[in-house]
mmCIF file of C-alpha atoms in Angstrom:
data_model
loop_
_atom_site.group_PDB
_atom_site.id
_atom_site.type_symbol
_atom_site.label_atom_id
_atom_site.label_comp_id
_atom_site.label_asym_id
_atom_site.label_seq_id
_atom_site.Cartn_x
_atom_site.Cartn_y
_atom_site.Cartn_z
ATOM 1 C CA GLN U 88 64.180 115.412 89.110
ATOM 2 C CA GLU U 89 61.130 113.572 90.375
ATOM 3 C CA LYS U 90 61.443 112.118 93.888
ATOM 4 C CA VAL U 91 59.168 109.400 95.229
ATOM 5 C CA GLN U 92 59.127 108.615 98.959
ATOM 6 C CA GLN U 93 57.299 105.670 100.497
ATOM 7 C CA SER U 94 56.303 104.858 104.059
ATOM 8 C CA PRO U 95 56.443 102.782 106.084
ATOM 9 C CA GLU U 96 59.592 100.873 105.080
ATOM 10 C CA SER U 97 58.054 97.651 106.302
ATOM 11 C CA LEU U 98 54.817 96.431 107.786
ATOM 12 C CA ILE U 99 53.701 93.221 109.468
ATOM 13 C CA VAL U 100 49.963 92.600 109.845
ATOM 14 C CA PRO U 101 47.726 89.626 110.695
ATOM 15 C CA GLU U 102 45.640 88.020 107.990
ATOM 16 C CA GLY U 103 42.399 89.909 107.443
ATOM 17 C CA ALA U 104 43.791 93.302 108.476
ATOM 18 C CA MET U 105 43.422 96.479 106.437
ATOM 19 C CA VAL U 106 46.791 97.619 105.061
ATOM 20 C CA SER U 107 47.616 101.259 104.307
ATOM 21 C CA LEU U 108 50.682 102.234 102.301
ATOM 22 C CA ASN U 109 51.795 105.800 101.654
ATOM 23 C CA CYS U 110 53.644 107.548 98.863
ATOM 24 C CA SER U 111 54.603 111.167 98.300
ATOM 25 C CA PHE U 112 55.962 112.663 95.104
ATOM 26 C CA SER U 113 57.630 115.925 94.234
ATOM 27 C CA ASP U 114 56.227 117.095 90.904
ATOM 28 C CA SER U 115 52.691 118.446 91.046
ATOM 29 C CA ALA U 116 52.506 118.530 87.255
ATOM 30 C CA SER U 117 52.473 114.750 87.150
ATOM 31 C CA GLN U 118 51.200 112.293 86.033
ATOM 32 C CA SER U 119 49.785 108.965 86.653
ATOM 33 C CA ILE U 120 50.706 107.125 89.803
ATOM 34 C CA TRP U 121 51.017 103.367 89.680
ATOM 35 C CA TRP U 122 51.313 100.797 92.425
ATOM 36 C CA TYR U 123 53.331 97.697 91.613
ATOM 37 C CA GLN U 124 53.720 94.485 93.592
ATOM 38 C CA GLN U 125 57.041 92.645 93.546
ATOM 39 C CA HIS U 126 57.582 89.149 94.947
ATOM 40 C CA PRO U 127 61.138 87.935 95.659
ATOM 41 C CA GLY U 128 63.001 86.995 92.504
ATOM 42 C CA LYS U 129 60.263 88.338 90.251
ATOM 43 C CA GLY U 130 59.639 91.486 88.270
ATOM 44 C CA PRO U 131 57.158 94.139 89.412
ATOM 45 C CA LYS U 132 53.527 93.532 88.536
ATOM 46 C CA ALA U 133 51.172 96.461 87.985
ATOM 47 C CA LEU U 134 48.245 96.534 90.417
ATOM 48 C CA ILE U 135 46.349 99.797 90.051
ATOM 49 C CA SER U 136 46.857 103.342 88.822
ATOM 50 C CA ILE U 137 45.257 106.727 89.400
ATOM 51 C CA PHE U 138 45.432 110.000 87.502
ATOM 52 C CA SER U 139 42.617 112.171 88.804
ATOM 53 C CA ASN U 140 42.215 113.523 92.320
ATOM 54 C CA GLY U 141 40.046 111.324 94.460
ATOM 55 C CA ASN U 142 39.866 107.594 94.842
ATOM 56 C CA LYS U 143 39.634 104.488 92.717
ATOM 57 C CA LYS U 144 38.588 101.002 93.813
ATOM 58 C CA GLU U 145 39.409 97.676 92.211
ATOM 59 C CA GLY U 146 38.511 94.556 94.162
ATOM 60 C CA ARG U 147 40.284 94.647 97.536
ATOM 61 C CA LEU U 148 42.426 97.605 96.485
ATOM 62 C CA THR U 149 41.583 101.290 96.906
ATOM 63 C CA VAL U 150 43.924 104.102 95.946
ATOM 64 C CA TYR U 151 43.566 107.743 97.015
ATOM 65 C CA LEU U 152 45.267 110.670 95.300
ATOM 66 C CA ASN U 153 45.593 114.192 96.658
ATOM 67 C CA ARG U 154 47.538 116.293 94.150
ATOM 68 C CA ALA U 155 47.520 119.384 96.380
ATOM 69 C CA SER U 156 49.464 117.528 99.068
ATOM 70 C CA LEU U 157 51.410 115.425 96.519
ATOM 71 C CA HIS U 158 50.301 112.274 98.290
ATOM 72 C CA VAL U 159 48.867 108.954 97.222
ATOM 73 C CA SER U 160 47.926 105.953 99.346
ATOM 74 C CA LEU U 161 47.085 102.337 98.662
ATOM 75 C CA HIS U 162 44.730 100.393 100.915
ATOM 76 C CA ILE U 163 44.395 96.630 100.834
ATOM 77 C CA LYS U 164 41.254 95.274 102.432
ATOM 78 C CA ASP U 165 41.123 91.819 104.031
ATOM 79 C CA SER U 166 44.826 91.173 103.534
ATOM 80 C CA GLN U 167 45.990 87.631 102.732
ATOM 81 C CA PRO U 168 49.343 85.880 103.226
ATOM 82 C CA SER U 169 49.688 85.884 99.423
ATOM 83 C CA ASP U 170 49.715 89.709 99.575
ATOM 84 C CA SER U 171 53.137 89.497 101.257
ATOM 85 C CA ALA U 172 55.485 91.284 98.866
ATOM 86 C CA VAL U 173 57.234 94.594 98.235
ATOM 87 C CA TYR U 174 54.854 97.354 97.125
ATOM 88 C CA LEU U 175 56.329 99.966 94.838
ATOM 89 C CA CYS U 176 54.871 103.379 94.164
ATOM 90 C CA ALA U 177 55.796 104.687 90.717
ATOM 91 C CA VAL U 178 55.152 108.025 89.086
ATOM 92 C CA ILE U 179 54.918 108.484 85.344
ATOM 93 C CA ASN U 180 54.968 111.724 83.408
ATOM 94 C CA THR U 181 52.196 111.179 80.913
ATOM 95 C CA GLY U 182 52.941 114.441 79.158
ATOM 96 C CA ALA U 183 56.394 113.330 78.145
ATOM 97 C CA ASN U 184 55.021 110.323 76.264
ATOM 98 C CA THR U 185 58.060 108.264 77.135
ATOM 99 C CA GLY U 186 56.519 105.863 79.636
ATOM 100 C CA LYS U 187 59.367 106.442 82.067
ATOM 101 C CA LEU U 188 58.548 105.378 85.625
ATOM 102 C CA THR U 189 60.216 106.816 88.716
ATOM 103 C CA PHE U 190 59.992 104.337 91.581
ATOM 104 C CA GLY U 191 60.074 104.715 95.331
ATOM 105 C CA HIS U 192 62.129 102.385 97.537
ATOM 106 C CA GLY U 193 59.119 100.257 98.322
ATOM 107 C CA THR U 194 57.278 99.016 101.403
ATOM 108 C CA ILE U 195 57.869 95.424 102.506
ATOM 109 C CA LEU U 196 54.550 93.900 103.551
ATOM 110 C CA ARG U 197 54.257 90.675 105.478
ATOM 111 C CA VAL U 198 50.829 89.232 106.221
ATOM 112 C CA HIS U 199 50.995 86.407 108.726
ATOM 113 C CA PRO U 200 48.303 83.708 108.996
ATOM 114 C CA GLY D 164 48.471 87.416 81.167
ATOM 115 C CA PRO D 165 51.038 88.925 78.815
ATOM 116 C CA LYS D 166 54.577 87.896 79.636
ATOM 117 C CA VAL D 167 57.988 89.408 79.141
ATOM 118 C CA LEU D 168 60.759 86.820 79.023
ATOM 119 C CA GLN D 169 64.354 87.561 79.954
ATOM 120 C CA ILE D 170 67.302 85.388 79.080
ATOM 121 C CA PRO D 171 69.461 84.399 80.908
ATOM 122 C CA SER D 172 68.184 84.650 84.483
ATOM 123 C CA HIS D 173 71.736 84.903 85.811
ATOM 124 C CA GLN D 174 74.974 85.859 84.080
ATOM 125 C CA ILE D 175 78.444 85.842 85.629
ATOM 126 C CA ILE D 176 81.272 87.514 83.737
ATOM 127 C CA ASP D 177 84.698 88.977 84.318
ATOM 128 C CA MET D 178 85.165 92.724 84.446
ATOM 129 C CA GLY D 179 86.003 94.147 81.031
ATOM 130 C CA GLN D 180 84.099 91.508 79.097
ATOM 131 C CA MET D 181 81.076 92.237 76.947
ATOM 132 C CA VAL D 182 77.626 91.034 77.968
ATOM 133 C CA THR D 183 74.301 91.020 76.156
ATOM 134 C CA LEU D 184 71.055 90.745 78.064
ATOM 135 C CA ASN D 185 68.095 89.513 76.054
ATOM 136 C CA CYS D 186 64.432 90.362 76.398
ATOM 137 C CA ASP D 187 61.424 88.967 74.554
ATOM 138 C CA PRO D 188 58.730 91.615 75.075
ATOM 139 C CA VAL D 189 54.961 91.207 74.824
ATOM 140 C CA SER D 190 54.276 90.580 71.132
ATOM 141 C CA ASN D 191 52.153 93.622 70.211
ATOM 142 C CA HIS D 192 53.904 96.119 72.467
ATOM 143 C CA LEU D 193 55.643 99.118 70.977
ATOM 144 C CA TYR D 194 57.626 100.630 73.857
ATOM 145 C CA PHE D 195 60.539 98.869 75.525
ATOM 146 C CA TYR D 196 62.484 99.690 78.662
ATOM 147 C CA TRP D 197 65.450 98.636 80.762
ATOM 148 C CA TYR D 198 65.576 99.241 84.505
ATOM 149 C CA LYS D 199 68.412 98.519 86.952
ATOM 150 C CA GLN D 200 68.038 97.404 90.552
ATOM 151 C CA ILE D 201 70.980 97.050 92.891
ATOM 152 C CA LEU D 202 70.260 94.840 95.904
ATOM 153 C CA GLY D 203 68.443 96.808 98.595
ATOM 154 C CA GLN D 204 68.045 99.881 96.424
ATOM 155 C CA GLN D 205 65.214 101.249 94.354
ATOM 156 C CA MET D 206 64.498 100.326 90.778
ATOM 157 C CA GLU D 207 66.037 102.918 88.459
ATOM 158 C CA PHE D 208 65.223 103.772 84.867
ATOM 159 C CA LEU D 209 67.970 103.229 82.334
ATOM 160 C CA VAL D 210 66.501 103.723 78.877
ATOM 161 C CA ASN D 211 63.407 103.468 76.739
ATOM 162 C CA PHE D 212 63.124 102.563 73.085
ATOM 163 C CA TYR D 213 60.421 103.133 70.510
ATOM 164 C CA ASN D 214 60.272 102.780 66.755
ATOM 165 C CA GLY D 215 63.901 101.731 66.560
ATOM 166 C CA LYS D 216 65.225 104.660 68.564
ATOM 167 C CA VAL D 217 66.210 105.567 72.104
ATOM 168 C CA MET D 218 63.692 108.132 73.343
ATOM 169 C CA GLU D 219 65.139 108.901 76.741
ATOM 170 C CA LYS D 220 68.074 107.669 78.795
ATOM 171 C CA SER D 221 69.189 108.328 82.333
ATOM 172 C CA LYS D 222 72.649 109.222 83.583
ATOM 173 C CA LEU D 223 73.025 105.546 84.551
ATOM 174 C CA PHE D 224 72.989 104.655 80.852
ATOM 175 C CA LYS D 225 76.715 105.055 80.340
ATOM 176 C CA ASP D 226 78.493 105.226 76.996
ATOM 177 C CA GLN D 227 79.365 101.537 77.403
ATOM 178 C CA PHE D 228 75.652 100.676 77.203
ATOM 179 C CA SER D 229 73.661 100.195 74.010
ATOM 180 C CA VAL D 230 70.216 98.872 73.119
ATOM 181 C CA GLU D 231 68.689 97.543 69.951
ATOM 182 C CA ARG D 232 65.871 95.402 68.636
ATOM 183 C CA PRO D 233 66.936 94.162 65.212
ATOM 184 C CA ASP D 234 64.026 93.059 62.969
ATOM 185 C CA GLY D 235 61.528 92.714 65.801
ATOM 186 C CA SER D 236 63.531 90.034 67.562
ATOM 187 C CA TYR D 237 64.907 90.278 71.080
ATOM 188 C CA PHE D 238 65.258 93.691 72.667
ATOM 189 C CA THR D 239 68.843 93.658 73.922
ATOM 190 C CA LEU D 240 70.992 95.569 76.367
ATOM 191 C CA LYS D 241 74.696 95.335 75.630
ATOM 192 C CA ILE D 242 77.396 96.449 78.022
ATOM 193 C CA GLN D 243 80.899 96.713 76.602
ATOM 194 C CA PRO D 244 83.146 96.727 78.542
ATOM 195 C CA THR D 245 81.568 95.786 81.866
ATOM 196 C CA ALA D 246 82.607 97.306 85.200
ATOM 197 C CA LEU D 247 82.172 96.059 88.780
ATOM 198 C CA GLU D 248 79.442 98.635 89.430
ATOM 199 C CA ASP D 249 77.357 97.115 86.635
ATOM 200 C CA SER D 250 76.512 94.215 88.952
ATOM 201 C CA ALA D 251 72.750 94.408 89.510
ATOM 202 C CA VAL D 252 69.465 92.908 88.418
ATOM 203 C CA TYR D 253 68.368 94.278 85.068
ATOM 204 C CA PHE D 254 64.660 94.305 84.344
ATOM 205 C CA CYS D 255 63.192 94.576 80.888
ATOM 206 C CA ALA D 256 59.673 95.947 80.444
ATOM 207 C CA SER D 257 57.309 96.687 77.602
ATOM 208 C CA SER D 258 54.088 98.621 77.094
ATOM 209 C CA LEU D 259 51.596 99.139 74.314
ATOM 210 C CA GLU D 260 51.734 102.917 74.555
ATOM 211 C CA GLY D 261 54.012 105.441 76.227
ATOM 212 C CA GLN D 262 51.466 107.619 78.002
ATOM 213 C CA GLY D 263 50.806 106.264 81.453
ATOM 214 C CA GLU D 264 50.165 102.711 80.307
ATOM 215 C CA ARG D 265 51.036 99.849 82.591
ATOM 216 C CA LEU D 266 54.420 98.342 82.056
ATOM 217 C CA PHE D 267 54.849 94.580 81.932
ATOM 218 C CA PHE D 268 58.115 93.487 83.506
ATOM 219 C CA GLY D 269 60.219 90.381 83.063
ATOM 220 C CA HIS D 270 61.682 88.524 86.036
ATOM 221 C CA GLY D 271 65.064 90.146 85.564
ATOM 222 C CA THR D 272 68.590 89.062 84.712
ATOM 223 C CA LYS D 273 70.996 89.069 87.615
ATOM 224 C CA LEU D 274 74.375 90.249 86.330
ATOM 225 C CA SER D 275 77.432 89.524 88.443
ATOM 226 C CA VAL D 276 80.652 91.198 87.295
ATOM 227 C CA LEU D 277 83.745 89.741 88.978
#
């Protein structure tokens, strides 16, 4: 069964800082990895995904995937107070064609002005 | 952007009663999901549904659970009878395809079983 571990559990940074969030997964045969953002009382919102080894940049977000080490990271440049949320790493087995996501426990991010 | 609506946002019922959670998925989406999140714990997959059928379900999807989407209306999760451990937030999601596509989530229905 796929396991997804995230670190750190929580993070407090000043506005404008670079944020780095980590995620490790157990199945090397995966899969796309998604990062979701979840604000209190709301459902998760998809931010960015990666399938191939390497990195992918979208706006202030950059994600890095290393399949050999089963590790993916999300970096948020120039963080804003509105980025304060829980960040969820989720792994999907594209081969199974079921769309099932396995989530990590999340990292709580707080960006203070 | 596309929205998934969940009704109601909060439901309180007595143990043993039946409850139906309703989800209005994104209109052109074909895959539908239910996830369960207990306070302080990770989001866990319950079931997915495509073309009128359950494709995959987890061990959390007990025999008391059922899903359907009659005639393209609401996608529903029914629990009959409910148990105390069913108390959680239930999130509905939908996607256009099943292969690595982003899922669009609703805001959840908080179910409290007393």
